DNA sequence: AACACCCTCAACCGCTAAATA
DNA sequence: CTATTTAGCGGTTGAGGGTGT
């Protein structure tokens, strides 16, 4: 809501200047991350909290890798995107030093455009195509491949169940979850790298490499094809459950 | 040189979910 | 239990640099 009594100064926008970067970097190195709303006030930056957070996360944070993607990184992005769709943060999680924004940009500018995956088209041409198509096809093509607005059957982020715990216990749970994250992602990627030939779960027929209708593009793929979801939904140490969801 | 067009990517927007008051 | 705040996500925009004519 706008407050008429108090004419709030509009937060500064646009590209960050080196001196602003320095201020933010120094502030966070001193005070730590978080509570972004107060960062601009306390640091003297007249930026919004979101802007500060984004600048830190995507640019100033230590170990950020900048510059062109290596062939390996590009290959991994393509594979992961095939597997996960537009879940950029998950994909970026597999690329040390890369941010979701960077991966997303790279996909949209380099990979998507080149149509490396064949079916996927550049955003603009896709829009034009949608405009020209009849209603029935339009509805299909408008389906988000995996929009965050459309609820996935299972969340790809573990539910945090820290209710009723004290601060230290909460921290511990979060660390455990984080470890579990790495674990299932690692296994899923290994699985993917090995053409789904992994030992934990019986490979569903639709996930086998020679399955002719093995297509991810455009439509949200069924969750039983998503090995990431499998690992999370059913755990990494059990093969219970997956078979019951097979067609 | 001047202009138009294209491309890239940093930053912003709108939204949701989780955490906190 | 509800309201508010905070963090995070994916989609989109637009400034600025590059390239073609």
Tab-separated table of C-alpha atoms (C1' of nucleotides) in Angstrom:
chain	number	residue	atom	x	y	z
A	1	UNK	CA	0.000	0.000	0.000
A	2	UNK	CA	1.177	3.504	-0.765
A	3	UNK	CA	1.676	5.708	2.206
A	4	UNK	CA	0.786	9.298	1.476
A	5	UNK	CA	2.043	10.714	4.737
A	6	UNK	CA	5.459	9.320	4.261
A	7	UNK	CA	6.879	9.916	0.828
A	8	UNK	CA	9.235	7.019	0.626
A	9	UNK	CA	12.320	7.573	-1.446
A	10	UNK	CA	12.183	5.276	-4.427
A	11	UNK	CA	14.914	2.680	-4.216
A	12	UNK	CA	17.703	3.201	-6.685
A	13	UNK	CA	17.503	1.071	-9.792
A	14	UNK	CA	19.564	0.128	-12.761
A	15	UNK	CA	23.075	-1.144	-13.127
A	16	UNK	CA	25.248	-1.354	-10.076
A	17	UNK	CA	28.287	0.852	-9.822
A	18	UNK	CA	31.606	-0.564	-8.612
A	19	UNK	CA	31.413	1.555	-5.474
A	20	UNK	CA	27.979	0.165	-4.685
A	21	UNK	CA	29.322	-3.345	-5.152
A	22	UNK	CA	32.102	-2.566	-2.761
A	23	UNK	CA	29.727	-1.238	-0.138
A	24	UNK	CA	27.473	-4.261	-0.405
A	25	UNK	CA	30.359	-6.700	-0.388
A	26	UNK	CA	31.931	-5.097	2.658
A	27	UNK	CA	28.610	-4.971	4.456
A	28	UNK	CA	27.827	-8.621	3.892
A	29	UNK	CA	31.326	-9.742	4.740
A	30	UNK	CA	30.952	-7.916	8.023
A	31	UNK	CA	27.334	-8.643	8.894
A	32	UNK	CA	26.576	-11.758	6.941
A	33	UNK	CA	23.827	-12.540	4.484
A	34	UNK	CA	20.138	-12.145	5.118
A	35	UNK	CA	17.673	-9.510	6.253
A	36	UNK	CA	18.038	-7.808	2.919
A	37	UNK	CA	15.407	-5.202	3.671
A	38	UNK	CA	17.686	-3.580	6.178
A	39	UNK	CA	20.847	-3.956	4.152
A	40	UNK	CA	20.256	-0.868	2.045
A	41	UNK	CA	19.445	1.268	5.067
A	42	UNK	CA	22.331	0.137	7.177
A	43	UNK	CA	24.887	-0.026	4.415
A	44	UNK	CA	23.885	3.327	2.983
A	45	UNK	CA	22.915	1.802	-0.343
A	46	UNK	CA	19.632	3.175	-1.556
A	47	UNK	CA	18.690	-0.082	-3.198
A	48	UNK	CA	15.772	-2.356	-2.545
A	49	UNK	CA	16.341	-5.496	-0.558
A	50	UNK	CA	15.629	-7.662	-3.537
A	51	UNK	CA	18.126	-5.797	-5.635
A	52	UNK	CA	20.813	-6.207	-2.981
A	53	UNK	CA	20.067	-9.871	-2.580
A	54	UNK	CA	20.189	-10.491	-6.308
A	55	UNK	CA	23.392	-8.535	-6.780
A	56	UNK	CA	25.074	-10.519	-4.044
A	57	UNK	CA	23.732	-13.862	-5.150
A	58	UNK	CA	24.419	-13.433	-8.842
A	59	UNK	CA	27.518	-11.336	-8.881
A	60	UNK	CA	29.330	-10.551	-5.646
A	61	UNK	CA	29.101	-13.846	-3.805
A	62	UNK	CA	32.451	-15.627	-3.466
A	63	UNK	CA	33.263	-18.443	-5.897
A	64	UNK	CA	31.089	-17.036	-8.640
A	65	UNK	CA	32.439	-18.254	-11.922
A	66	UNK	CA	32.188	-15.778	-14.730
A	67	UNK	CA	32.872	-15.973	-18.423
A	68	UNK	CA	31.899	-18.411	-21.110
A	69	UNK	CA	30.515	-21.833	-20.380
A	70	UNK	CA	32.784	-24.753	-21.003
A	71	UNK	CA	31.712	-27.558	-23.311
A	72	UNK	CA	31.150	-29.743	-20.268
A	73	UNK	CA	28.967	-27.142	-18.600
A	74	UNK	CA	26.968	-26.638	-21.761
A	75	UNK	CA	26.489	-30.345	-22.135
A	76	UNK	CA	25.357	-30.651	-18.546
A	77	UNK	CA	22.869	-27.821	-18.950
A	78	UNK	CA	21.368	-29.499	-21.981
A	79	UNK	CA	21.106	-32.828	-20.216
A	80	UNK	CA	19.717	-31.328	-17.045
A	81	UNK	CA	17.223	-29.219	-18.919
A	82	UNK	CA	16.037	-32.276	-20.735
A	83	UNK	CA	15.555	-33.915	-17.396
A	84	UNK	CA	14.226	-31.033	-15.324
A	85	UNK	CA	12.814	-28.438	-17.681
A	86	UNK	CA	13.137	-24.806	-16.679
A	87	UNK	CA	14.154	-25.470	-13.107
A	88	UNK	CA	17.121	-23.200	-13.353
A	89	UNK	CA	18.126	-23.183	-9.735
A	90	UNK	CA	18.347	-26.965	-9.715
A	91	UNK	CA	20.373	-26.958	-12.885
A	92	UNK	CA	22.627	-24.212	-11.562
A	93	UNK	CA	23.110	-26.300	-8.456
A	94	UNK	CA	24.982	-28.791	-10.589
A	95	UNK	CA	27.281	-26.148	-11.992
A	96	UNK	CA	29.644	-24.866	-9.318
A	97	UNK	CA	29.986	-21.113	-9.439
A	98	UNK	CA	27.129	-20.623	-11.860
A	99	UNK	CA	23.898	-18.920	-10.900
A	100	UNK	CA	20.376	-19.766	-11.934
A	101	UNK	CA	20.169	-16.426	-13.721
A	102	UNK	CA	23.291	-17.154	-15.685
A	103	UNK	CA	22.144	-20.628	-16.647
A	104	UNK	CA	18.756	-19.296	-17.637
A	105	UNK	CA	20.305	-16.541	-19.752
A	106	UNK	CA	22.708	-18.964	-21.330
A	107	UNK	CA	19.902	-21.305	-22.215
A	108	UNK	CA	17.749	-18.568	-23.680
A	109	UNK	CA	20.508	-16.922	-25.667
A	110	UNK	CA	22.733	-19.801	-26.715
A	111	UNK	CA	21.054	-23.147	-26.356
A	112	UNK	CA	17.362	-22.509	-26.819
A	113	UNK	CA	17.981	-20.371	-29.849
A	114	UNK	CA	20.244	-22.864	-31.497
A	115	UNK	CA	17.471	-25.401	-31.058
A	116	UNK	CA	20.008	-27.937	-30.018
A	117	UNK	CA	17.211	-30.058	-28.682
A	118	UNK	CA	15.344	-29.926	-31.954
A	119	UNK	CA	11.817	-29.267	-30.901
A	120	UNK	CA	12.354	-26.328	-28.651
A	121	UNK	CA	12.066	-23.019	-30.431
A	122	UNK	CA	13.268	-19.540	-29.684
A	123	UNK	CA	10.915	-17.569	-27.485
A	124	UNK	CA	9.913	-15.073	-30.120
A	125	UNK	CA	9.155	-17.543	-32.850
A	126	UNK	CA	7.241	-19.588	-30.328
A	127	UNK	CA	5.089	-16.602	-29.448
A	128	UNK	CA	4.359	-15.973	-33.117
A	129	UNK	CA	3.539	-19.592	-33.582
A	130	UNK	CA	1.122	-19.504	-30.677
A	131	UNK	CA	-0.602	-16.471	-32.140
A	132	UNK	CA	-1.145	-18.249	-35.426
A	133	UNK	CA	-2.321	-21.553	-34.149
A	134	UNK	CA	-5.907	-22.578	-33.680
A	135	UNK	CA	-7.443	-22.754	-30.261
A	136	UNK	CA	-6.890	-26.406	-29.646
A	137	UNK	CA	-3.231	-26.329	-30.519
A	138	UNK	CA	-2.895	-23.045	-28.742
A	139	UNK	CA	-3.957	-24.568	-25.478
A	140	UNK	CA	-1.364	-27.280	-25.870
A	141	UNK	CA	1.469	-25.001	-26.754
A	142	UNK	CA	0.649	-22.705	-23.886
A	143	UNK	CA	1.163	-25.442	-21.362
A	144	UNK	CA	4.122	-24.466	-19.280
A	145	UNK	CA	6.838	-27.063	-19.426
A	146	UNK	CA	7.325	-26.637	-15.699
A	147	UNK	CA	6.180	-23.294	-14.527
A	148	UNK	CA	6.502	-22.469	-10.865
A	149	UNK	CA	2.913	-21.328	-11.071
A	150	UNK	CA	1.732	-24.772	-11.986
A	151	UNK	CA	1.974	-27.047	-9.068
A	152	UNK	CA	4.176	-30.051	-9.660
A	153	UNK	CA	2.920	-33.355	-8.351
A	154	UNK	CA	5.838	-33.399	-5.982
A	155	UNK	CA	7.906	-30.475	-4.969
A	156	UNK	CA	11.507	-30.786	-5.993
A	157	UNK	CA	12.516	-29.050	-2.802
A	158	UNK	CA	12.259	-31.054	0.341
A	159	UNK	CA	9.533	-29.951	2.715
A	160	UNK	CA	11.216	-28.353	5.658
A	161	UNK	CA	9.732	-29.732	8.800
A	162	UNK	CA	11.417	-27.670	11.443
A	163	UNK	CA	8.313	-26.746	13.336
A	164	UNK	CA	8.656	-26.989	17.079
A	165	UNK	CA	12.412	-27.206	17.008
A	166	UNK	CA	14.739	-24.759	18.629
A	167	UNK	CA	17.185	-22.725	16.570
A	168	UNK	CA	20.076	-25.166	16.724
A	169	UNK	CA	17.848	-28.089	15.862
A	170	UNK	CA	16.435	-26.175	12.926
A	171	UNK	CA	19.947	-25.504	11.683
A	172	UNK	CA	20.777	-29.160	12.007
A	173	UNK	CA	17.714	-30.219	10.043
A	174	UNK	CA	18.493	-27.734	7.325
A	175	UNK	CA	22.030	-29.073	7.053
A	176	UNK	CA	20.710	-32.606	6.861
A	177	UNK	CA	18.278	-31.604	4.144
A	178	UNK	CA	21.082	-29.911	2.288
A	179	UNK	CA	23.196	-33.053	2.477
A	180	UNK	CA	20.280	-35.091	1.255
A	181	UNK	CA	19.821	-32.644	-1.615
A	182	UNK	CA	23.348	-33.138	-2.808
A	183	UNK	CA	23.006	-36.843	-2.449
A	184	UNK	CA	19.877	-37.355	-4.522
A	185	UNK	CA	20.958	-34.871	-7.140
A	186	UNK	CA	24.317	-36.573	-7.410
A	187	UNK	CA	22.687	-39.928	-7.870
A	188	UNK	CA	20.168	-38.639	-10.340
A	189	UNK	CA	22.834	-37.058	-12.473
A	190	UNK	CA	24.929	-40.190	-12.295
A	191	UNK	CA	21.887	-42.107	-13.347
A	192	UNK	CA	21.331	-39.724	-16.203
A	193	UNK	CA	24.964	-39.849	-17.287
A	194	UNK	CA	24.753	-43.612	-17.356
A	195	UNK	CA	21.737	-43.669	-19.646
A	196	UNK	CA	19.475	-44.548	-16.737
A	197	UNK	CA	21.407	-47.696	-15.980
A	198	UNK	CA	21.515	-47.341	-12.240
A	199	UNK	CA	21.276	-49.886	-9.537
A	200	UNK	CA	18.862	-48.425	-7.028
A	201	UNK	CA	15.599	-48.606	-8.889
A	202	UNK	CA	14.459	-50.888	-11.633
A	203	UNK	CA	14.564	-48.804	-14.797
A	204	UNK	CA	11.039	-48.138	-15.995
A	205	UNK	CA	10.555	-49.078	-19.602
A	206	UNK	CA	9.686	-45.505	-20.559
A	207	UNK	CA	13.009	-44.281	-19.215
A	208	UNK	CA	15.044	-46.707	-21.231
A	209	UNK	CA	17.091	-45.114	-23.995
A	210	UNK	CA	15.410	-46.938	-26.824
A	211	UNK	CA	11.899	-46.021	-25.759
A	212	UNK	CA	10.538	-44.331	-28.866
A	213	UNK	CA	8.283	-41.771	-27.209
A	214	UNK	CA	10.901	-40.505	-24.839
A	215	UNK	CA	10.131	-36.809	-25.166
A	216	UNK	CA	10.307	-34.066	-22.565
A	217	UNK	CA	9.771	-30.985	-24.647
A	218	UNK	CA	6.654	-28.855	-24.347
A	219	UNK	CA	4.580	-31.070	-22.114
A	220	UNK	CA	5.233	-31.571	-18.456
A	221	UNK	CA	6.570	-35.066	-18.337
A	222	UNK	CA	4.956	-37.525	-15.996
A	223	UNK	CA	6.611	-37.540	-12.643
A	224	UNK	CA	7.520	-41.165	-12.919
A	225	UNK	CA	9.913	-40.182	-15.665
A	226	UNK	CA	11.611	-37.664	-13.483
A	227	UNK	CA	14.366	-39.440	-11.678
A	228	UNK	CA	14.915	-36.346	-9.565
A	229	UNK	CA	11.396	-36.624	-8.282
A	230	UNK	CA	11.800	-40.321	-7.751
A	231	UNK	CA	14.806	-39.832	-5.593
A	232	UNK	CA	13.066	-37.276	-3.519
A	233	UNK	CA	9.665	-38.819	-3.330
A	234	UNK	CA	10.839	-42.301	-2.566
A	235	UNK	CA	14.157	-41.670	-0.984
A	236	UNK	CA	17.563	-42.694	-2.173
A	237	UNK	CA	17.853	-45.804	-0.075
A	238	UNK	CA	14.704	-47.532	-1.101
A	239	UNK	CA	13.219	-48.867	-4.277
A	240	UNK	CA	9.769	-48.888	-2.737
A	241	UNK	CA	7.089	-47.012	-4.539
A	242	UNK	CA	8.240	-46.405	-8.056
A	243	UNK	CA	6.729	-49.528	-9.532
A	244	UNK	CA	3.287	-48.631	-8.284
A	245	UNK	CA	3.288	-45.481	-10.384
A	246	UNK	CA	4.272	-47.124	-13.619
A	247	UNK	CA	1.622	-47.418	-16.289
B	1	DA	C1'	30.272	8.107	-40.306
B	2	DA	C1'	25.515	7.207	-39.304
B	3	DC	C1'	21.851	4.558	-38.653
B	4	DA	C1'	19.181	0.364	-37.821
B	5	DC	C1'	18.938	-3.922	-36.209
B	6	DC	C1'	20.454	-7.822	-33.336
B	7	DC	C1'	22.271	-10.041	-29.251
B	8	DT	C1'	23.499	-10.554	-24.560
B	9	DC	C1'	22.775	-10.468	-19.877
B	10	DA	C1'	22.036	-7.715	-15.554
B	11	DA	C1'	18.249	-6.339	-13.287
B	12	DC	C1'	13.526	-6.169	-12.377
B	13	DC	C1'	8.726	-8.074	-11.743
B	14	DG	C1'	5.249	-10.912	-9.991
B	15	DC	C1'	4.416	-14.662	-7.672
B	16	DT	C1'	4.734	-18.571	-4.102
B	17	DA	C1'	6.286	-20.780	0.036
B	18	DA	C1'	8.384	-20.642	4.352
B	19	DA	C1'	9.412	-18.280	8.455
B	20	DT	C1'	8.248	-15.212	11.909
B	21	DA	C1'	5.447	-11.996	14.727
C	1	DC	C1'	-4.698	-19.194	13.641
C	2	DT	C1'	-3.813	-15.114	10.978
C	3	DA	C1'	-1.043	-11.454	9.106
C	4	DT	C1'	3.207	-9.927	7.782
C	5	DT	C1'	7.851	-10.415	6.361
C	6	DT	C1'	11.484	-12.640	4.006
C	7	DA	C1'	13.659	-15.597	0.657
C	8	DG	C1'	13.629	-17.687	-3.559
C	9	DC	C1'	12.047	-18.827	-8.146
C	10	DG	C1'	11.159	-18.340	-13.202
C	11	DG	C1'	9.672	-15.035	-16.711
C	12	DT	C1'	10.483	-10.712	-18.801
C	13	DT	C1'	12.544	-6.274	-19.906
C	14	DG	C1'	15.659	-2.991	-21.597
C	15	DA	C1'	20.394	-0.824	-21.677
C	16	DG	C1'	24.378	-1.154	-23.976
C	17	DG	C1'	27.559	-3.151	-27.074
C	18	DG	C1'	28.302	-5.410	-31.504
C	19	DT	C1'	27.430	-5.992	-36.351
C	20	DG	C1'	25.602	-5.128	-40.894
C	21	DT	C1'	24.294	-1.917	-44.445
